[in-house]
PDB file of N, CA, C and O in Angstrom:
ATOM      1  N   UNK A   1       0.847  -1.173   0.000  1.00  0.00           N
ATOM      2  CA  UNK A   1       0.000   0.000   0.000  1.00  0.00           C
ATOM      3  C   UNK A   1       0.893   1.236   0.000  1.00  0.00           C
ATOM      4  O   UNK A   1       1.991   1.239   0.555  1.00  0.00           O
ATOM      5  N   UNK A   2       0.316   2.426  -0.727  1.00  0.00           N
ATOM      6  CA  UNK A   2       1.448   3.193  -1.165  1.00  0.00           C
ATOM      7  C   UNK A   2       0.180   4.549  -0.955  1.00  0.00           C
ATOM      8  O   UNK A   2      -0.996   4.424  -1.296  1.00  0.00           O
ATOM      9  N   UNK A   3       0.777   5.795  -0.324  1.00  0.00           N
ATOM     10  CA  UNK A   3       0.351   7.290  -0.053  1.00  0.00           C
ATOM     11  C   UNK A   3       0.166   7.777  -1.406  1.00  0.00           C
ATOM     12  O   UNK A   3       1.155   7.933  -2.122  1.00  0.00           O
ATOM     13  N   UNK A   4      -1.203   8.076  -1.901  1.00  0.00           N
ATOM     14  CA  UNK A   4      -1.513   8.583  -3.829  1.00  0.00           C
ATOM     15  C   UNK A   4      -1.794   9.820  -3.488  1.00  0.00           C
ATOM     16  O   UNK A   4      -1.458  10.708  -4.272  1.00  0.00           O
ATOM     17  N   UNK A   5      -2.484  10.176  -2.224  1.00  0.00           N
ATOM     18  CA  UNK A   5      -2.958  11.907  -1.961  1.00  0.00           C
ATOM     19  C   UNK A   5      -2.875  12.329  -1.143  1.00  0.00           C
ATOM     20  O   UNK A   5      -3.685  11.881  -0.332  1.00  0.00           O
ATOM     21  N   UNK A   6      -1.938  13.478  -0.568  1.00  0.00           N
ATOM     22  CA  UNK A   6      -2.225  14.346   0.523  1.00  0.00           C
ATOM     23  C   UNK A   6      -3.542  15.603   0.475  1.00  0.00           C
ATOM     24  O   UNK A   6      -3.309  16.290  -0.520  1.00  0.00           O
ATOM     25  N   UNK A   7      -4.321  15.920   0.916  1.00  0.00           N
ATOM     26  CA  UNK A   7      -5.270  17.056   0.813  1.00  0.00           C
ATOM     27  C   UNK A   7      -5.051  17.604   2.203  1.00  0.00           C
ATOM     28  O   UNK A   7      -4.731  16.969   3.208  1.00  0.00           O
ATOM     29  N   UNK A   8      -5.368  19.383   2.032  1.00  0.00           N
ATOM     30  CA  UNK A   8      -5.877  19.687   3.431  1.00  0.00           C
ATOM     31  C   UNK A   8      -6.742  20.353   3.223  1.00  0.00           C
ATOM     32  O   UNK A   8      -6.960  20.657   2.050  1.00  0.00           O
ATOM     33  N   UNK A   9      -7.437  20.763   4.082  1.00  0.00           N
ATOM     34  CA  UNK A   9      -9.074  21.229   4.182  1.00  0.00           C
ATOM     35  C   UNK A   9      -9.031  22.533   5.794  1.00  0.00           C
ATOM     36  O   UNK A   9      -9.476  22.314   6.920  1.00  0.00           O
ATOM     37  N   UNK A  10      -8.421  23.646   5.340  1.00  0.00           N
ATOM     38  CA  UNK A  10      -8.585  24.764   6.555  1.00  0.00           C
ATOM     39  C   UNK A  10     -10.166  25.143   6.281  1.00  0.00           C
ATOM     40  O   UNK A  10     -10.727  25.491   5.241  1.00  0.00           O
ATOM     41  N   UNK A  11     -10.738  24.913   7.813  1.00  0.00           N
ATOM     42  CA  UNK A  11     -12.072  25.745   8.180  1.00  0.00           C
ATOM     43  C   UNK A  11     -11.564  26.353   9.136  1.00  0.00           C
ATOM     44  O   UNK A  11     -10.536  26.046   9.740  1.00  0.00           O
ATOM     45  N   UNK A  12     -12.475  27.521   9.374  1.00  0.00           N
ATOM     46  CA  UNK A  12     -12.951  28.877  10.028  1.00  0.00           C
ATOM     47  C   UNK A  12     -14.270  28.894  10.154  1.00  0.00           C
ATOM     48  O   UNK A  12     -15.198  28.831   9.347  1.00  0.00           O
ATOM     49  N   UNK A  13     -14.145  29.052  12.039  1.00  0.00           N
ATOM     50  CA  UNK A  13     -15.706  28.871  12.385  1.00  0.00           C
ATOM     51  C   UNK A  13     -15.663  30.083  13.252  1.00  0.00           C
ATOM     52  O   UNK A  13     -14.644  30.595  13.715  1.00  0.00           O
ATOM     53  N   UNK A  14     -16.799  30.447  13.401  1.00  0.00           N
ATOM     54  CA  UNK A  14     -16.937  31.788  14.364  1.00  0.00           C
ATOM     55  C   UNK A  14     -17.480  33.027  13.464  1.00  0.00           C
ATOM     56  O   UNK A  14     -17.610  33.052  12.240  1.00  0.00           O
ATOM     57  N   UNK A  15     -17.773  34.093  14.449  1.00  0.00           N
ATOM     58  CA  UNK A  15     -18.460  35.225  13.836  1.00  0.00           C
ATOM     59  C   UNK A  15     -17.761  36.224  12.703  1.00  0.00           C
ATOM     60  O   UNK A  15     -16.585  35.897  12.862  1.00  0.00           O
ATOM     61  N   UNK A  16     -17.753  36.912  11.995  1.00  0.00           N
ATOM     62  CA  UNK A  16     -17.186  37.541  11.236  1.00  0.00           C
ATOM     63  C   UNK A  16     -16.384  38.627  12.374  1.00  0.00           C
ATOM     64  O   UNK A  16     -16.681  38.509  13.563  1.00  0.00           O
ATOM     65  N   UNK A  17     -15.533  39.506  12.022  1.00  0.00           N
ATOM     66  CA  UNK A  17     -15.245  40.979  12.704  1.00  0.00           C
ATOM     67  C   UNK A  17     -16.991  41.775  12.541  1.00  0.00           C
ATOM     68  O   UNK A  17     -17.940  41.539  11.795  1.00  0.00           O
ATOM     69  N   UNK A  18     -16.761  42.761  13.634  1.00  0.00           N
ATOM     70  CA  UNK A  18     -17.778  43.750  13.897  1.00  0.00           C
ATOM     71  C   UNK A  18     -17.765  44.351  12.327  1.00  0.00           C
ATOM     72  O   UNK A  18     -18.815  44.304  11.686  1.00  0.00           O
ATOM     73  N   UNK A  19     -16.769  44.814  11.834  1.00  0.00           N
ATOM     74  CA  UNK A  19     -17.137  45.858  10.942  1.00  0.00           C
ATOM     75  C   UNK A  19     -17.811  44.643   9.430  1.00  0.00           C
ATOM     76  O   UNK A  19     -18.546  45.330   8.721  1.00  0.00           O
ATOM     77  N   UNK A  20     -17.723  43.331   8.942  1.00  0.00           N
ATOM     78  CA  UNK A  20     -18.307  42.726   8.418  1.00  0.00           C
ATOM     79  C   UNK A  20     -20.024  42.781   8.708  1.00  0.00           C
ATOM     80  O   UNK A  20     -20.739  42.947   7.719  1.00  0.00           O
ATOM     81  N   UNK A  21     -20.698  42.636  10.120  1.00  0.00           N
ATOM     82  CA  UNK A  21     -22.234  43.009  10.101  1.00  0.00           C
ATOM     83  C   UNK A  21     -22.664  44.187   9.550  1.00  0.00           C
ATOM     84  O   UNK A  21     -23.297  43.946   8.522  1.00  0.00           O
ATOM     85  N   UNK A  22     -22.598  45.251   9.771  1.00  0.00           N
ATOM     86  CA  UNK A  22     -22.804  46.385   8.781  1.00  0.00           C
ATOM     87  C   UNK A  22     -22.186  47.540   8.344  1.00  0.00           C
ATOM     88  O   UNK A  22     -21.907  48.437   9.140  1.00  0.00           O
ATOM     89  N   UNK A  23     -21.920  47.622   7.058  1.00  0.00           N
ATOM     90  CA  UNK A  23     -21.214  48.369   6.226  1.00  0.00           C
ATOM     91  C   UNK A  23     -20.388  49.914   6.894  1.00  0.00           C
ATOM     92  O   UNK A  23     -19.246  50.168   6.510  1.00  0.00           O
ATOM     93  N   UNK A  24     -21.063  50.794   7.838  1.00  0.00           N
ATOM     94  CA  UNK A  24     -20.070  51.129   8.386  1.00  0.00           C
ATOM     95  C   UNK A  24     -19.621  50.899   9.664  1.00  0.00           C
ATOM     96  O   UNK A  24     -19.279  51.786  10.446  1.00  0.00           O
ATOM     97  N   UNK A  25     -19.614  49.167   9.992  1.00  0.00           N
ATOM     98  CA  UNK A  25     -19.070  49.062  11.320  1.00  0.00           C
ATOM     99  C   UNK A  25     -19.738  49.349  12.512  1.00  0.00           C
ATOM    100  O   UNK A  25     -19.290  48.936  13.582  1.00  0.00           O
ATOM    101  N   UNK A  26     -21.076  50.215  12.423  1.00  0.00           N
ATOM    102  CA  UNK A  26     -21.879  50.125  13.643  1.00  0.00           C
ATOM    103  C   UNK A  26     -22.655  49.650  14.323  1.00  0.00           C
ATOM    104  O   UNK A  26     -23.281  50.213  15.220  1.00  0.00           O
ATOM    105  N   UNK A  27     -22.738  48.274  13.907  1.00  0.00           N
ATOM    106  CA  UNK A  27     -23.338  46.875  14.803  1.00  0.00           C
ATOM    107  C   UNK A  27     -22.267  47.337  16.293  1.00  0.00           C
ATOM    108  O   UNK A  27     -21.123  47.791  16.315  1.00  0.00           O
ATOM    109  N   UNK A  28     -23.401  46.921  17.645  1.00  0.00           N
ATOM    110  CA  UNK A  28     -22.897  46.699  18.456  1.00  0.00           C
ATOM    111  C   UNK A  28     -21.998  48.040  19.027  1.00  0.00           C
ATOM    112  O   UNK A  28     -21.526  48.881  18.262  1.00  0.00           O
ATOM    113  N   UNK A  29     -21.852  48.080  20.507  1.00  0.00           N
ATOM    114  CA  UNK A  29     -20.829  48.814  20.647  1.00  0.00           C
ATOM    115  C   UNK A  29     -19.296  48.768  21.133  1.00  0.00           C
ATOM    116  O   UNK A  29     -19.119  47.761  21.819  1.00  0.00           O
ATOM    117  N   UNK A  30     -18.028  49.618  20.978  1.00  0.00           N
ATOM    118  CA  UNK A  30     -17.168  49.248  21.112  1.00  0.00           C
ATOM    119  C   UNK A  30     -16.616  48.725  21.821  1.00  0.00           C
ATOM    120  O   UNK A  30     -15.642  48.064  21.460  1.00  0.00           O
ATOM    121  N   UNK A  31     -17.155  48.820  23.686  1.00  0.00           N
ATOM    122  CA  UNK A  31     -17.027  48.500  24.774  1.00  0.00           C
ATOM    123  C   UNK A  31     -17.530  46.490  24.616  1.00  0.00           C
ATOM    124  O   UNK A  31     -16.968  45.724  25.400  1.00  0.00           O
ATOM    125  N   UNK A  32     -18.470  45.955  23.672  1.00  0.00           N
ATOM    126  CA  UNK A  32     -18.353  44.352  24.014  1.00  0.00           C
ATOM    127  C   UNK A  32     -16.935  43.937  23.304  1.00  0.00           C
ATOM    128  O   UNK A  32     -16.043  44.548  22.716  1.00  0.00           O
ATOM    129  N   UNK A  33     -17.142  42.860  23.594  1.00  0.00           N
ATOM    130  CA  UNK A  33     -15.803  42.232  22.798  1.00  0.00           C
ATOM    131  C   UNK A  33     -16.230  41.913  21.617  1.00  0.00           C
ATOM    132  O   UNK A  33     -17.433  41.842  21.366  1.00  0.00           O
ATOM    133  N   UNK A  34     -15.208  41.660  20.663  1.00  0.00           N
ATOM    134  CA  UNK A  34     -15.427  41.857  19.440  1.00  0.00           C
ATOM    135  C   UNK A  34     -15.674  39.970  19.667  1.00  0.00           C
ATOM    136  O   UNK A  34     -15.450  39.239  20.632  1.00  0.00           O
ATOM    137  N   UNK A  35     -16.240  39.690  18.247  1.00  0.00           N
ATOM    138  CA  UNK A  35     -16.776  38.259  18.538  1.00  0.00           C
ATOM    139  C   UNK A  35     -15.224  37.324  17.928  1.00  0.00           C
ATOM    140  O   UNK A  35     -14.361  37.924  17.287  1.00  0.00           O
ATOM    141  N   UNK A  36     -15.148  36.379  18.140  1.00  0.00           N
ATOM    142  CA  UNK A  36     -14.062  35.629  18.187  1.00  0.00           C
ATOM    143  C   UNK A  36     -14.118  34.639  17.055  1.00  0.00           C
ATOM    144  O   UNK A  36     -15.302  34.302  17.052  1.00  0.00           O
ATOM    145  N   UNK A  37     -13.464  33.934  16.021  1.00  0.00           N
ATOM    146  CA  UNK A  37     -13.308  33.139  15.425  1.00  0.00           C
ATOM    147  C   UNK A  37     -12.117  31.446  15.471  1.00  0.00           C
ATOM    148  O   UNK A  37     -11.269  31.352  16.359  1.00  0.00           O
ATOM    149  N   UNK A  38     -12.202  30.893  14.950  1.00  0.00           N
ATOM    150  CA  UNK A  38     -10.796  29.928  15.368  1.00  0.00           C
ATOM    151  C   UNK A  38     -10.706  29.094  13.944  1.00  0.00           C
ATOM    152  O   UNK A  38     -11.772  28.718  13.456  1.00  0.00           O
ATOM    153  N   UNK A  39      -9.693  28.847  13.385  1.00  0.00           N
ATOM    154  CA  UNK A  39      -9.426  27.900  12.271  1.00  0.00           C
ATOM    155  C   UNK A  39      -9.217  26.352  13.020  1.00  0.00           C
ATOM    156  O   UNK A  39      -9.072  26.131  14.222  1.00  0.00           O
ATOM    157  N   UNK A  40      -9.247  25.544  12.088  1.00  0.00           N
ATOM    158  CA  UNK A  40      -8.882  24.070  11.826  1.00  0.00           C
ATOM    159  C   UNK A  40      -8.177  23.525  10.966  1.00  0.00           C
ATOM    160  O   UNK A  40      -8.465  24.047   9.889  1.00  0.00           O
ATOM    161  N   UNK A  41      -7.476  22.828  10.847  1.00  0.00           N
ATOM    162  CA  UNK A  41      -6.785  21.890   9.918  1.00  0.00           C
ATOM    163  C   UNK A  41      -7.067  20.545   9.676  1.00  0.00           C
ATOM    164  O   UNK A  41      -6.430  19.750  10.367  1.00  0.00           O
ATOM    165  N   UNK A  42      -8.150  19.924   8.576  1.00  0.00           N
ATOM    166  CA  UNK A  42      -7.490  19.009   8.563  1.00  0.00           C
ATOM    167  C   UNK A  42      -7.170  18.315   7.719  1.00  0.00           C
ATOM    168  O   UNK A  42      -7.639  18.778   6.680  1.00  0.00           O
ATOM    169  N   UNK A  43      -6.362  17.013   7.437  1.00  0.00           N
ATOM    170  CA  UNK A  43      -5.721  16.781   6.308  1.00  0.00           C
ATOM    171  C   UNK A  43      -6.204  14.908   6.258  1.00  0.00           C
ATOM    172  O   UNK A  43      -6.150  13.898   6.958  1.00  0.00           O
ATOM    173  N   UNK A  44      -6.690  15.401   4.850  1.00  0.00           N
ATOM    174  CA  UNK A  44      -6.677  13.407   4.525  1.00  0.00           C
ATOM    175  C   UNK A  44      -5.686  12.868   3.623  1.00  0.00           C
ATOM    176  O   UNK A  44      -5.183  13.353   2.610  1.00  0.00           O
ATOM    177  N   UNK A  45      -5.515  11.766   4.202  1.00  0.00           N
ATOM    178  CA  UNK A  45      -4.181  10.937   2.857  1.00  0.00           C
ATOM    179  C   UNK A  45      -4.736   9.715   2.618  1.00  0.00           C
ATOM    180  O   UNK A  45      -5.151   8.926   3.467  1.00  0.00           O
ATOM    181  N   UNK A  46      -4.725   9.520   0.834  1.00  0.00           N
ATOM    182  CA  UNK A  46      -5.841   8.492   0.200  1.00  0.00           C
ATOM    183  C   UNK A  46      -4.264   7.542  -0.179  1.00  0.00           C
ATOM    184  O   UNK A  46      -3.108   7.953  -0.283  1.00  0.00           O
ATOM    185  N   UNK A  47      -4.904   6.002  -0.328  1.00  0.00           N
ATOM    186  CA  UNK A  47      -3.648   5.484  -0.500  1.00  0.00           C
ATOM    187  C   UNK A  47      -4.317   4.957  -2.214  1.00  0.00           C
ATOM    188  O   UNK A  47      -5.193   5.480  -2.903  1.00  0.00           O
ATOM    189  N   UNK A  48      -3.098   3.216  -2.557  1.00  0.00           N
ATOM    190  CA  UNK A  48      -3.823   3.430  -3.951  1.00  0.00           C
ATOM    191  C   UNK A  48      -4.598   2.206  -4.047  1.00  0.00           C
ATOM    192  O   UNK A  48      -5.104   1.639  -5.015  1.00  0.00           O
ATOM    193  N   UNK A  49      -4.564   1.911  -2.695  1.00  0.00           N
ATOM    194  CA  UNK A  49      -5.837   0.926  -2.203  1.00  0.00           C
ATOM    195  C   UNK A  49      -6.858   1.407  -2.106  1.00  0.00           C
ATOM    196  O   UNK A  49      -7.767   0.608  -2.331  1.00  0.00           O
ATOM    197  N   UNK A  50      -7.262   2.685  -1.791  1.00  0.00           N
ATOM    198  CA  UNK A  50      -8.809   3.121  -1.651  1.00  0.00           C
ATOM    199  C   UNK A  50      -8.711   3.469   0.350  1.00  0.00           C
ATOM    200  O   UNK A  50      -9.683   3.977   0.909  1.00  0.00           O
ATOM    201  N   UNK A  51      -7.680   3.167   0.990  1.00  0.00           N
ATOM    202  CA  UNK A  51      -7.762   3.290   2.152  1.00  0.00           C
ATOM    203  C   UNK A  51      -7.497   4.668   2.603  1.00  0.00           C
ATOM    204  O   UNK A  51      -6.351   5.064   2.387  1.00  0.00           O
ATOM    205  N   UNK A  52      -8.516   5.693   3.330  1.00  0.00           N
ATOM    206  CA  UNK A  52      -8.327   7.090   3.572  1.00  0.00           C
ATOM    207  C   UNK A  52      -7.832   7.250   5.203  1.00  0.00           C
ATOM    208  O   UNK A  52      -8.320   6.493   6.042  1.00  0.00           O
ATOM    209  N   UNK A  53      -6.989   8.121   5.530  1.00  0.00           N
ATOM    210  CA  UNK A  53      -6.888   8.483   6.876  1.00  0.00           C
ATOM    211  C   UNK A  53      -7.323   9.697   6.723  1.00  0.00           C
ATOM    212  O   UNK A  53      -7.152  10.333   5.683  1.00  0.00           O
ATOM    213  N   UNK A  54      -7.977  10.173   7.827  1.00  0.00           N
ATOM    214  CA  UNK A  54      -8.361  11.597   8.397  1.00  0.00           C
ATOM    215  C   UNK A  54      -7.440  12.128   9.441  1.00  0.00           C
ATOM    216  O   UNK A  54      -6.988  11.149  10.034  1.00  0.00           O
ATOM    217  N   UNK A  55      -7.059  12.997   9.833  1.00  0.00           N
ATOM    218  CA  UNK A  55      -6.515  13.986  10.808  1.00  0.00           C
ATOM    219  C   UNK A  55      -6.608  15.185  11.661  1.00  0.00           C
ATOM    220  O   UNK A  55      -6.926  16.107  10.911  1.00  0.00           O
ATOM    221  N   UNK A  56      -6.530  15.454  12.420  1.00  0.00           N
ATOM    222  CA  UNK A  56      -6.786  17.329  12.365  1.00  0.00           C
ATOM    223  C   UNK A  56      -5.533  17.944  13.047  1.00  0.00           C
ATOM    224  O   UNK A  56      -5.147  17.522  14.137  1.00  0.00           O
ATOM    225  N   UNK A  57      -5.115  18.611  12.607  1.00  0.00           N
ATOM    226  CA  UNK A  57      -3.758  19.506  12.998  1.00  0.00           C
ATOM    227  C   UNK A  57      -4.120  20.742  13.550  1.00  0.00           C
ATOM    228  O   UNK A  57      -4.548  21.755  12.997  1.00  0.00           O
ATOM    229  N   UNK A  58      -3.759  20.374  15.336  1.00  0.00           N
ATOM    230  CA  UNK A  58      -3.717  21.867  15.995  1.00  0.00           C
ATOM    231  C   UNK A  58      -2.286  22.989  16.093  1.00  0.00           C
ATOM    232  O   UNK A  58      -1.310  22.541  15.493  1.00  0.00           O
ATOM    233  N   UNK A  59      -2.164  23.761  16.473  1.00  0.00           N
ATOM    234  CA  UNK A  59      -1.261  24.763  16.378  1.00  0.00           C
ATOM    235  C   UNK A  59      -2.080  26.063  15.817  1.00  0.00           C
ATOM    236  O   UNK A  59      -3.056  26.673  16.252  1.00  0.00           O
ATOM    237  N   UNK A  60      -1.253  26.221  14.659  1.00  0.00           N
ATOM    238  CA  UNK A  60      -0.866  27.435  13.875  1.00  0.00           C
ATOM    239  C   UNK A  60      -1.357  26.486  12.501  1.00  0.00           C
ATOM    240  O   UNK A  60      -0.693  25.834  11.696  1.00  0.00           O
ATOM    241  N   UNK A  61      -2.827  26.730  12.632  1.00  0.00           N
ATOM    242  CA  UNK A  61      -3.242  26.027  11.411  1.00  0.00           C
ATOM    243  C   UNK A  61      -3.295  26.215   9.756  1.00  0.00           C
ATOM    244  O   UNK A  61      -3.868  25.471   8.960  1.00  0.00           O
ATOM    245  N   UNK A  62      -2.225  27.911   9.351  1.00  0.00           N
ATOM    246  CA  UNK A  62      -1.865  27.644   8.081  1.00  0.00           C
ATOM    247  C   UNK A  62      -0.479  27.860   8.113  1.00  0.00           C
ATOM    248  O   UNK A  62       0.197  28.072   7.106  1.00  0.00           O
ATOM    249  N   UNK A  63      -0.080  27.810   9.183  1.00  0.00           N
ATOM    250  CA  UNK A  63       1.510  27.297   8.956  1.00  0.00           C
ATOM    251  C   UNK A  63       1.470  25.658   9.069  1.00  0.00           C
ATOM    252  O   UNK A  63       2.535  25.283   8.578  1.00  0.00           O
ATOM    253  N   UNK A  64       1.002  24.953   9.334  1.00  0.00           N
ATOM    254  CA  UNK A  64       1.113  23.648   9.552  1.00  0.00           C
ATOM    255  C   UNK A  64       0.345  22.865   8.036  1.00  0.00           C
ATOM    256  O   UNK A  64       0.749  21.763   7.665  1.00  0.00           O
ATOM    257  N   UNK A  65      -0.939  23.716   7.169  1.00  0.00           N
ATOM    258  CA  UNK A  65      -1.060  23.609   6.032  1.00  0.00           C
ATOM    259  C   UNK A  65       0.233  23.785   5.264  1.00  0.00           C
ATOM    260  O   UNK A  65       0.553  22.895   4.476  1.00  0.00           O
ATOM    261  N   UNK A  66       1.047  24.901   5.427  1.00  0.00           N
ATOM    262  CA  UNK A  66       1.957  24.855   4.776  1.00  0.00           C
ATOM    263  C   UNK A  66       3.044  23.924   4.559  1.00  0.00           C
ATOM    264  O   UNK A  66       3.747  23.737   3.566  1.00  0.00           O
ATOM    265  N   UNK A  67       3.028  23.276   5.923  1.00  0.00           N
ATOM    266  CA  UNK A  67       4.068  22.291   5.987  1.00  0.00           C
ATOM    267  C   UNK A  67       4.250  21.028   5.683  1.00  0.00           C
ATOM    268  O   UNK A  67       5.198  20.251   5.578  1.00  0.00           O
ATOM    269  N   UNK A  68       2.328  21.007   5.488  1.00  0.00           N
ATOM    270  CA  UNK A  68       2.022  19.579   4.924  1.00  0.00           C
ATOM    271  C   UNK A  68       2.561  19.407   3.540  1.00  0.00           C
ATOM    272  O   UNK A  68       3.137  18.407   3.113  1.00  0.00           O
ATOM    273  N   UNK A  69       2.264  20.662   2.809  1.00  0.00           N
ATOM    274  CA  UNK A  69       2.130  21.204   1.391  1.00  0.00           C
ATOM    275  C   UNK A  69       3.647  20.864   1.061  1.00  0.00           C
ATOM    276  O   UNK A  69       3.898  19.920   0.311  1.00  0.00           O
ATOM    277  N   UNK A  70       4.550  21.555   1.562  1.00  0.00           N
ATOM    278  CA  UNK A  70       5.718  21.195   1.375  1.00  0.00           C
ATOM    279  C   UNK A  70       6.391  19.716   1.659  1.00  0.00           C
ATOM    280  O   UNK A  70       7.449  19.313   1.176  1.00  0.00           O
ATOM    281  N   UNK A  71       5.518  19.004   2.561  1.00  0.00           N
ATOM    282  CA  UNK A  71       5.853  17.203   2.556  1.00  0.00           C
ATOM    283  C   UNK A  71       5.506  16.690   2.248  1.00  0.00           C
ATOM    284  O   UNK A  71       5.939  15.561   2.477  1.00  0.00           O
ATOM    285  N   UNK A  72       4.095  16.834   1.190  1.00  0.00           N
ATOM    286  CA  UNK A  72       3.810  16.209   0.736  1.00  0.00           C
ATOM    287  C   UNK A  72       4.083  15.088  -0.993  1.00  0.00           C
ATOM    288  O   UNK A  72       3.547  14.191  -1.645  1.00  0.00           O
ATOM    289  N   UNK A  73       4.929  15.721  -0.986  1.00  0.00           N
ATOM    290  CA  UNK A  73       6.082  15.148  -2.355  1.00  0.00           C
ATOM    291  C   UNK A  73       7.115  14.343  -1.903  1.00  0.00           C
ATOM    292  O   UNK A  73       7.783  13.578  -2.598  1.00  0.00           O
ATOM    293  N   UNK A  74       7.220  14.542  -0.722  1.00  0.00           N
ATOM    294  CA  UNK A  74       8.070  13.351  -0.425  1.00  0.00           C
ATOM    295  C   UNK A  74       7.893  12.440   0.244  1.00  0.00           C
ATOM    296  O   UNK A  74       8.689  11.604   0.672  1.00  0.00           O
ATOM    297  N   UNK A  75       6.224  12.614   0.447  1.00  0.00           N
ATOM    298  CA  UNK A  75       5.534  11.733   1.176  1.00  0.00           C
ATOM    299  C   UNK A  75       4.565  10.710   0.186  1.00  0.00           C
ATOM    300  O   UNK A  75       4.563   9.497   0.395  1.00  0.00           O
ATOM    301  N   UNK A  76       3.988  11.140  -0.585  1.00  0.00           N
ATOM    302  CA  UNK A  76       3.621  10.463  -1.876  1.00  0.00           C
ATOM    303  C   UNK A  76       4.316   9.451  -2.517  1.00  0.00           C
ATOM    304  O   UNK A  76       5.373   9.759  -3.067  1.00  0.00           O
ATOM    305  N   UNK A  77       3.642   7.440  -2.587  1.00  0.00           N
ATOM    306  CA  UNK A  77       4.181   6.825  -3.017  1.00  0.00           C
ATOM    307  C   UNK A  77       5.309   5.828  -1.952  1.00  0.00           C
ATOM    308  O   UNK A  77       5.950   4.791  -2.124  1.00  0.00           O
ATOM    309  N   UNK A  78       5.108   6.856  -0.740  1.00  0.00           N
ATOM    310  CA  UNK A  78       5.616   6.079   0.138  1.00  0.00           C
ATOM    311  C   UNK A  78       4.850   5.183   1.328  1.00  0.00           C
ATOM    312  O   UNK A  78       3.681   5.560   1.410  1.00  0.00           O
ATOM    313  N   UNK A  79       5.103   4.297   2.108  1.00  0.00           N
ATOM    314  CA  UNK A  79       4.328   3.054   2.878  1.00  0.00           C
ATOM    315  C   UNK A  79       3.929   4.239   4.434  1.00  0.00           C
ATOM    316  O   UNK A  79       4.537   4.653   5.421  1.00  0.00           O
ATOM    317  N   UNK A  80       2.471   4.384   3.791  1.00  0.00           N
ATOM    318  CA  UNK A  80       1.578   4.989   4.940  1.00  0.00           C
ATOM    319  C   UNK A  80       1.553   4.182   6.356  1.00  0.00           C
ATOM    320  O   UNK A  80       0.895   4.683   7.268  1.00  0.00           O
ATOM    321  N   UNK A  81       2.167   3.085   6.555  1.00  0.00           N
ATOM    322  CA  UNK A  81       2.609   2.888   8.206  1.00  0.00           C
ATOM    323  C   UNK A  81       3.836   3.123   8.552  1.00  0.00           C
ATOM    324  O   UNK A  81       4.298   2.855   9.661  1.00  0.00           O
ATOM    325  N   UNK A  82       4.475   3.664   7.587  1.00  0.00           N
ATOM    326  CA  UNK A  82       5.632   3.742   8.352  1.00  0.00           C
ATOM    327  C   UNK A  82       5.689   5.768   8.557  1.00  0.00           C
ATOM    328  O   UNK A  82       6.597   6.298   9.197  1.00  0.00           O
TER     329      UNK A  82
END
């Protein structure tokens, strides 16, 4: 069995910034907190069996996209247990 695809898949969940609800920014006032958002990472690798792994990568979730991105060529073609 041999690694055929790396993918990653960044979501973003949470509210937009204040000034996204209305056009000049005056939803709400300045004194609440502004509403908060958080990304995700995660990454599937298809082999050329048909066998998929799922993942999710915490940190710094488009630096760690990035890093997949960049291993993933030398990860391709190679034995997904090891």
């Amino acid at each position: 069995m041999k690694i055929r695809e790396i993918r990653t898949y960044l979501m973003q969940v949470g509210a937009p910034p204040l000034s996204a609800w209305a056009a000049d920014g005056s939803f709400g006032s300045h004194e609440e907190a502004a509403p908060s958002s958080r990304n995700w990472l995660f990454v599937r690798v298809v082999t050329d069996q048909g066998v998929t792994g799922i993942g999710e990568c915490s940190g710094w979730p488009r630096v760690v996209e990035t890093a997949v991105a960049d291993l993933a060529p030398l990860l391709i073609g190679e034995d997904p247990a090891h």
